[in-house]
C-alpha positions in Angstrom: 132.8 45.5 23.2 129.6 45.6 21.6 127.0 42.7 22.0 129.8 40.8 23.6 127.4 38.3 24.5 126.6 37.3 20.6 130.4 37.3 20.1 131.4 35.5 22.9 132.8 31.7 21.5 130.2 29.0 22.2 130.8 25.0 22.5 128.0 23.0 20.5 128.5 19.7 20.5 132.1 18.5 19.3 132.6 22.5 17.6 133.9 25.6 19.1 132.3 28.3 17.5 134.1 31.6 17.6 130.8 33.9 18.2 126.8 32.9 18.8 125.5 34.9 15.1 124.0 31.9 13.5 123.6 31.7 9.7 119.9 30.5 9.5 118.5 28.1 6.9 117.3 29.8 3.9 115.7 28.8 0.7 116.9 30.4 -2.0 116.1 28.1 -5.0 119.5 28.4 -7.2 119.8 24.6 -8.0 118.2 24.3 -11.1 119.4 20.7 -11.4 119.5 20.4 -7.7 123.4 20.0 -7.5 125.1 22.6 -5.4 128.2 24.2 -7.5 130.2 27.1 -7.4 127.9 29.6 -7.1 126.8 28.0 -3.6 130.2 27.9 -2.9 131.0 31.4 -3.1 127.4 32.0 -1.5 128.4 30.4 1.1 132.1 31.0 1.8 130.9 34.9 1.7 128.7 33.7 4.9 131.6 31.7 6.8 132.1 34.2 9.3 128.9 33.0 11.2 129.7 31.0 14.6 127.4 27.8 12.1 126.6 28.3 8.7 123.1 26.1 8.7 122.3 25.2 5.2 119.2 25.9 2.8 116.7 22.9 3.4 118.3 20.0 1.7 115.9 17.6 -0.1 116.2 14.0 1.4 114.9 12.0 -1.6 113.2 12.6 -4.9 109.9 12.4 -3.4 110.5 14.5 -0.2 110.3 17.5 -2.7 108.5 20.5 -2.7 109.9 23.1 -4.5 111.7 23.5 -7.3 115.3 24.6 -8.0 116.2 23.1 -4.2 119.1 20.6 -3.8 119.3 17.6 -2.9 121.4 15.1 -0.9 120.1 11.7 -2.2 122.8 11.3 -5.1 126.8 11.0 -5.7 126.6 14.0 -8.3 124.3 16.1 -5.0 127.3 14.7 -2.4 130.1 16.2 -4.9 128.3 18.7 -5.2 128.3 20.0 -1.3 131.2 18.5 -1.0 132.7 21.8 -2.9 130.7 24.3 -0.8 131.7 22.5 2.4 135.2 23.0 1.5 135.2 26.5 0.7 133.3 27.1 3.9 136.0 25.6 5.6 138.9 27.2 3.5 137.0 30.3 4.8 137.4 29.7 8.3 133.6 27.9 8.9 131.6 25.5 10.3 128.3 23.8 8.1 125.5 22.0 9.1 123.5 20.6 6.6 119.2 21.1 7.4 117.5 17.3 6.4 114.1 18.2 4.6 111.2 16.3 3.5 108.2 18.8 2.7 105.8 15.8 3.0 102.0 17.6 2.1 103.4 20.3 0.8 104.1 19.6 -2.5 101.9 18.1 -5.8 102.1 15.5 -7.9 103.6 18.3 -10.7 106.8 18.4 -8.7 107.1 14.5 -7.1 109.1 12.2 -9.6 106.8 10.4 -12.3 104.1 12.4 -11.2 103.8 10.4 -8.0 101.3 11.7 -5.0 102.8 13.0 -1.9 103.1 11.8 1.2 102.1 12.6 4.4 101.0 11.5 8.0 97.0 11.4 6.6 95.7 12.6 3.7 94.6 15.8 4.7 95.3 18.9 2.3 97.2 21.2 3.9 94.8 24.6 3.6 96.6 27.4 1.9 99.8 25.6 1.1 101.7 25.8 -1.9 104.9 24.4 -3.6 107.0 26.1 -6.5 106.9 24.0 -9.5 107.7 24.5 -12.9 105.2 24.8 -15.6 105.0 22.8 -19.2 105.6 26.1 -21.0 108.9 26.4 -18.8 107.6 29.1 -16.5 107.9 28.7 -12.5 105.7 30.1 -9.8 103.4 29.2 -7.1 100.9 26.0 -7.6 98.7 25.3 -4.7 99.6 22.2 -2.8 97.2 19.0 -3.8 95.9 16.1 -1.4 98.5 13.8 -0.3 97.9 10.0 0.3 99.0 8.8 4.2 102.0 7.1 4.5 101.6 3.4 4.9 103.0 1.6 7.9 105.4 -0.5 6.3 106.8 2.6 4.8 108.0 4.6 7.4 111.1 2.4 7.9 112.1 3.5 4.2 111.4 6.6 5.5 113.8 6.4 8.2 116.3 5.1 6.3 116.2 7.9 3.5 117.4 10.3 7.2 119.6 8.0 7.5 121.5 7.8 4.2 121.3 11.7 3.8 123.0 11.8 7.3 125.8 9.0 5.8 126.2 11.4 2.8 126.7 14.6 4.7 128.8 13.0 6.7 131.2 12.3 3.3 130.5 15.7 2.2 132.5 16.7 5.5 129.5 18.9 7.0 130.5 19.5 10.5 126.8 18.7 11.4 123.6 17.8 10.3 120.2 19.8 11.3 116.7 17.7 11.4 113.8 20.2 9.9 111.2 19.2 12.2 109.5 22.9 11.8 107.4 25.0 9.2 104.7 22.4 8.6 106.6 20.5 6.8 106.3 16.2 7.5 108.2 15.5 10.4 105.9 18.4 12.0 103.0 17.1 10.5 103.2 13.9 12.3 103.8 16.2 15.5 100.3 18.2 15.2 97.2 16.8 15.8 95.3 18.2 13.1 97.5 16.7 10.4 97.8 13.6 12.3 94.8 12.1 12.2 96.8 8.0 12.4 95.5 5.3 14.5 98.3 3.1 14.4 101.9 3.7 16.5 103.0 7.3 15.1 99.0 8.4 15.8 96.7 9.7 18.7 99.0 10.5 21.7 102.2 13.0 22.6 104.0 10.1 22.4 103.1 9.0 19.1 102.5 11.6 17.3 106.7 12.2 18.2 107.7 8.9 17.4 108.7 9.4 13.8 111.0 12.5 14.7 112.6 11.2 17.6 113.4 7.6 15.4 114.4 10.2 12.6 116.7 12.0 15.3 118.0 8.4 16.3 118.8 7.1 13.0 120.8 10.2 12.0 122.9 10.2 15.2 123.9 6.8 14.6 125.8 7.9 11.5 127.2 11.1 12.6 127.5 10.8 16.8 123.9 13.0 18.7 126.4 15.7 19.6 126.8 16.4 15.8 122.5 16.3 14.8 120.4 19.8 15.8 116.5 19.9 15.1 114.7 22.8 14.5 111.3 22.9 15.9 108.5 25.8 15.7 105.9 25.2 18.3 102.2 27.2 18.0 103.3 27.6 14.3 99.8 28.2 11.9 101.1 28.1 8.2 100.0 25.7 5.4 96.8 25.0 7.3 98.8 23.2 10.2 96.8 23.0 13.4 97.9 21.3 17.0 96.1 20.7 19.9 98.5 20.1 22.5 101.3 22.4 20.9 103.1 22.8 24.5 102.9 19.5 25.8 104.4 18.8 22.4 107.2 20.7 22.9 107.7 19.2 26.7 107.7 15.8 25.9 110.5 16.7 22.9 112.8 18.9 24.8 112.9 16.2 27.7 113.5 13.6 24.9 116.2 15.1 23.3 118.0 15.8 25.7 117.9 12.4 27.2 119.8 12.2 23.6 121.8 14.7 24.3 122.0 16.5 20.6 124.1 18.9 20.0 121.3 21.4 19.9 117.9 22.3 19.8 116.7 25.3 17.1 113.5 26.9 17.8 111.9 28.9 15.1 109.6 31.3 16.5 105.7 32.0 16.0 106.7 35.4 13.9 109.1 33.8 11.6 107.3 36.0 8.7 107.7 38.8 11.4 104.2 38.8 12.8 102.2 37.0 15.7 102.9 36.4 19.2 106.7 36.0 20.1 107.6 33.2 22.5 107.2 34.3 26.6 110.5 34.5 28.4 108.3 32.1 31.2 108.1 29.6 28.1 111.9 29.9 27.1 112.6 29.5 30.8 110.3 26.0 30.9 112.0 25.2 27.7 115.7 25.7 29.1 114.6 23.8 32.5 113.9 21.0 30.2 116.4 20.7 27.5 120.1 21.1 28.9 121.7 21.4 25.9 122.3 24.4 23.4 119.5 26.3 22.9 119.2 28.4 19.7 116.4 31.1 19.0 115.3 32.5 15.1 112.8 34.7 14.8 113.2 38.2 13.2 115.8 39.0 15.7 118.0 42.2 15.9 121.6 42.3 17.0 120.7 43.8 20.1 117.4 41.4 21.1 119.2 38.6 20.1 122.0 39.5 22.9 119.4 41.0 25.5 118.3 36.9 24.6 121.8 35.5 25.8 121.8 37.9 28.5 119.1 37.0 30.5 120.5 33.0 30.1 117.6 31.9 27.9 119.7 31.5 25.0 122.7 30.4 23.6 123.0 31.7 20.3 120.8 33.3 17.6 119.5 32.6 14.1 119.4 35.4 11.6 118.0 34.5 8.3 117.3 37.6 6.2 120.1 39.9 7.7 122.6 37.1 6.4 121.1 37.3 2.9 122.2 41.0 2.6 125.0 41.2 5.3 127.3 38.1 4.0 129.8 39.9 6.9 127.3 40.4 9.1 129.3 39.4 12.6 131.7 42.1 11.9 128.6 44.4 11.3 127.7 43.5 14.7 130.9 44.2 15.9 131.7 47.5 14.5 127.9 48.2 14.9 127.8 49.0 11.3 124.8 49.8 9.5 122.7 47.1 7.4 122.3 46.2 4.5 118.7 46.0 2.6 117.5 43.1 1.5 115.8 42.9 -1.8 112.6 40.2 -1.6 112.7 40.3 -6.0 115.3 38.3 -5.9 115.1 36.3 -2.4 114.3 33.0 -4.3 115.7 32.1 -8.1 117.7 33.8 -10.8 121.7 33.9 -10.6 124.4 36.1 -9.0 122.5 38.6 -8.4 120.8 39.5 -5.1 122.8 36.3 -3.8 126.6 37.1 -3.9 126.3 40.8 -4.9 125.9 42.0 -1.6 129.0 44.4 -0.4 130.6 43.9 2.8 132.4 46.4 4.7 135.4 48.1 3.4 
């Protein structure tokens, strides 16, 4: 059979999943009012056959936005809302996770409710980073990020508890499991790098610190749904949005033994070359990585069928992520299975608009 390793059933967590070709997380900004509806449902239903269908990044709050046209999960109308897609996803035979987002930095006051100033671990301006926000004349595009204002001590327990309630409401939803975004220079990874983190209180200076939020985040979520239901995606050596670190890999150490000490249900690493360039991760690193974290480990990173199973072959994997082959390919495990060609996918209509370029893709006859 070909790539019998990506289509060979893997347990994560409480779910059996019939094949290791992951649906990745994927923005595509079709939520004008930030309530998922049908359209999302048959977006995502076409996707089901994926061993996990990981859902776009999922607003936590009002305030943990940064783009535009990007749901939410902070309302009973939101809730209802997923609660439709996660039923046809199962109808169709899936599995969900919902991905728990907070763009802290990245965002301006044009997007935040009531004009508000955004958050982050210090206010530092992330360098090159911009939000999607629309305009007073009713256009949207690109506005650069602005200057956020740090967090205040007393907040981060409000902060905690917006995970928390998320997690509570995807749990109603029915969402098989929830994944933490703790990657792409967004808060949770600003707190992790030292050159966003610039604190001097508990969640500041040290390894230890710097992870404190995340892991409390990680804690507070796995009370409402059980750890063996809660992922979290991570990209170590990551350089977007003007995010620097340090001590990337003693970073990534200190999490991997921590979490699995917590024994999640798995741990989602989004590579370097998520845009398709840079360095890739070493096998020697995966290897550390795997000696360190014992549970599922999950690789996304421009991946082919056939890298992605060389991955699982040599052990250092699990299962793999695919984010812009599932945009095109809603079939795409039996692609990989008949070794069918692929489709294209076209960027023009990667994020906003309607049906099209989102559920017009063809699947095999």
């Amino acid at each position: 059979m070909a790539y019998e390793n990506l289509l060979f059933p893997l347990e994560l967590g409480r779910l059996t999943l019939p094949n290791r070709v992951i649906m990745a997380p994927l923005t595509r900004a079709r939520t004008p009012d930030s309530i998922p509806g049908e359209l999302q449902a048959t977006y995502y239903a076409q996707r089901a056959g994926a061993g996990l269908v990981i859902s776009e990044a999922t607003n936590i709050s009002p305030t943990a936005r940064g783009y535009v046209y990007t749901p939410g999960i902070y309302t009973d109308a939101q809730e209802a809302g997923w609660r439709k897609v996660v039923k046809a996803v199962h109808d169709a035979g899936g599995r969900m996770a919902l991905q728990l987002w907070h763009v802290g930095r990245v965002s301006h006051e044009i997007v935040q409710p009531n004009g508000l100033q955004p958050v982050a671990p210090s206010a530092i301006r992330g360098e090159g980073a911009q939000c999607f926000a629309e305009f007073a004349d009713g256009t949207a595009g690109r506005h650069p990020a602005s200057t956020p204002r740090a967090l205040e001590l007393e907040e981060i327990p409000l902060l905690i508890e917006d995970y928390r309630q998320a997690a509570r409401r995807a749990k109603r939803a029915g969402f098989d499991m929830v994944e933490v975004h703790a990657a792409n220079a967004y808060l949770l990874q600003q707190f992790l790098a030292s050159g966003s983190n610039k604190r001097t209180d508990r969640y500041g200076g040290s390894v230890v610190n710097r992870a404190r939020l995340l892991l409390e985040v990680v804690d507070a979520v796995s009370a409402e749904l059980g750890a063996d239901r809660v992922g979290v995606r991570l990209s170590p050596f990551i350089e977007i949005f003007g995010l620097s670190d340090d001590e990337p890999e003693a970073m990534m150490h200190y999490l991997a033994e921590q979490l699995s000490l917590r024994k999640i249900g798995y741990l989602h690493i989004n590579e370097p070359d998520w845009t398709g360039e840079g360095v890739q991760l070493t096998d020697d690193f995966r290897r550390d990585l795997r000696d360190r974290f014992r549970g599922p480990l999950l690789y996304c990173g421009h991946y082919t069928a056939a890298r992605g199973e060389m991955l699982i072959e040599k052990g250092l994997a699990d299962a793999v992520v695919y984010g812009r082959p599932y945009i095109a390919n809603p079939d795409l495990v039996e692609r990989f299975r008949r070794q069918a060609p692929l489709n294209e996918p076209d960027p023009d209509t990667f994020y906003g608009g309607g049906a099209r370029g989102y559920t017009d893709y063809p699947a095999l006859g």
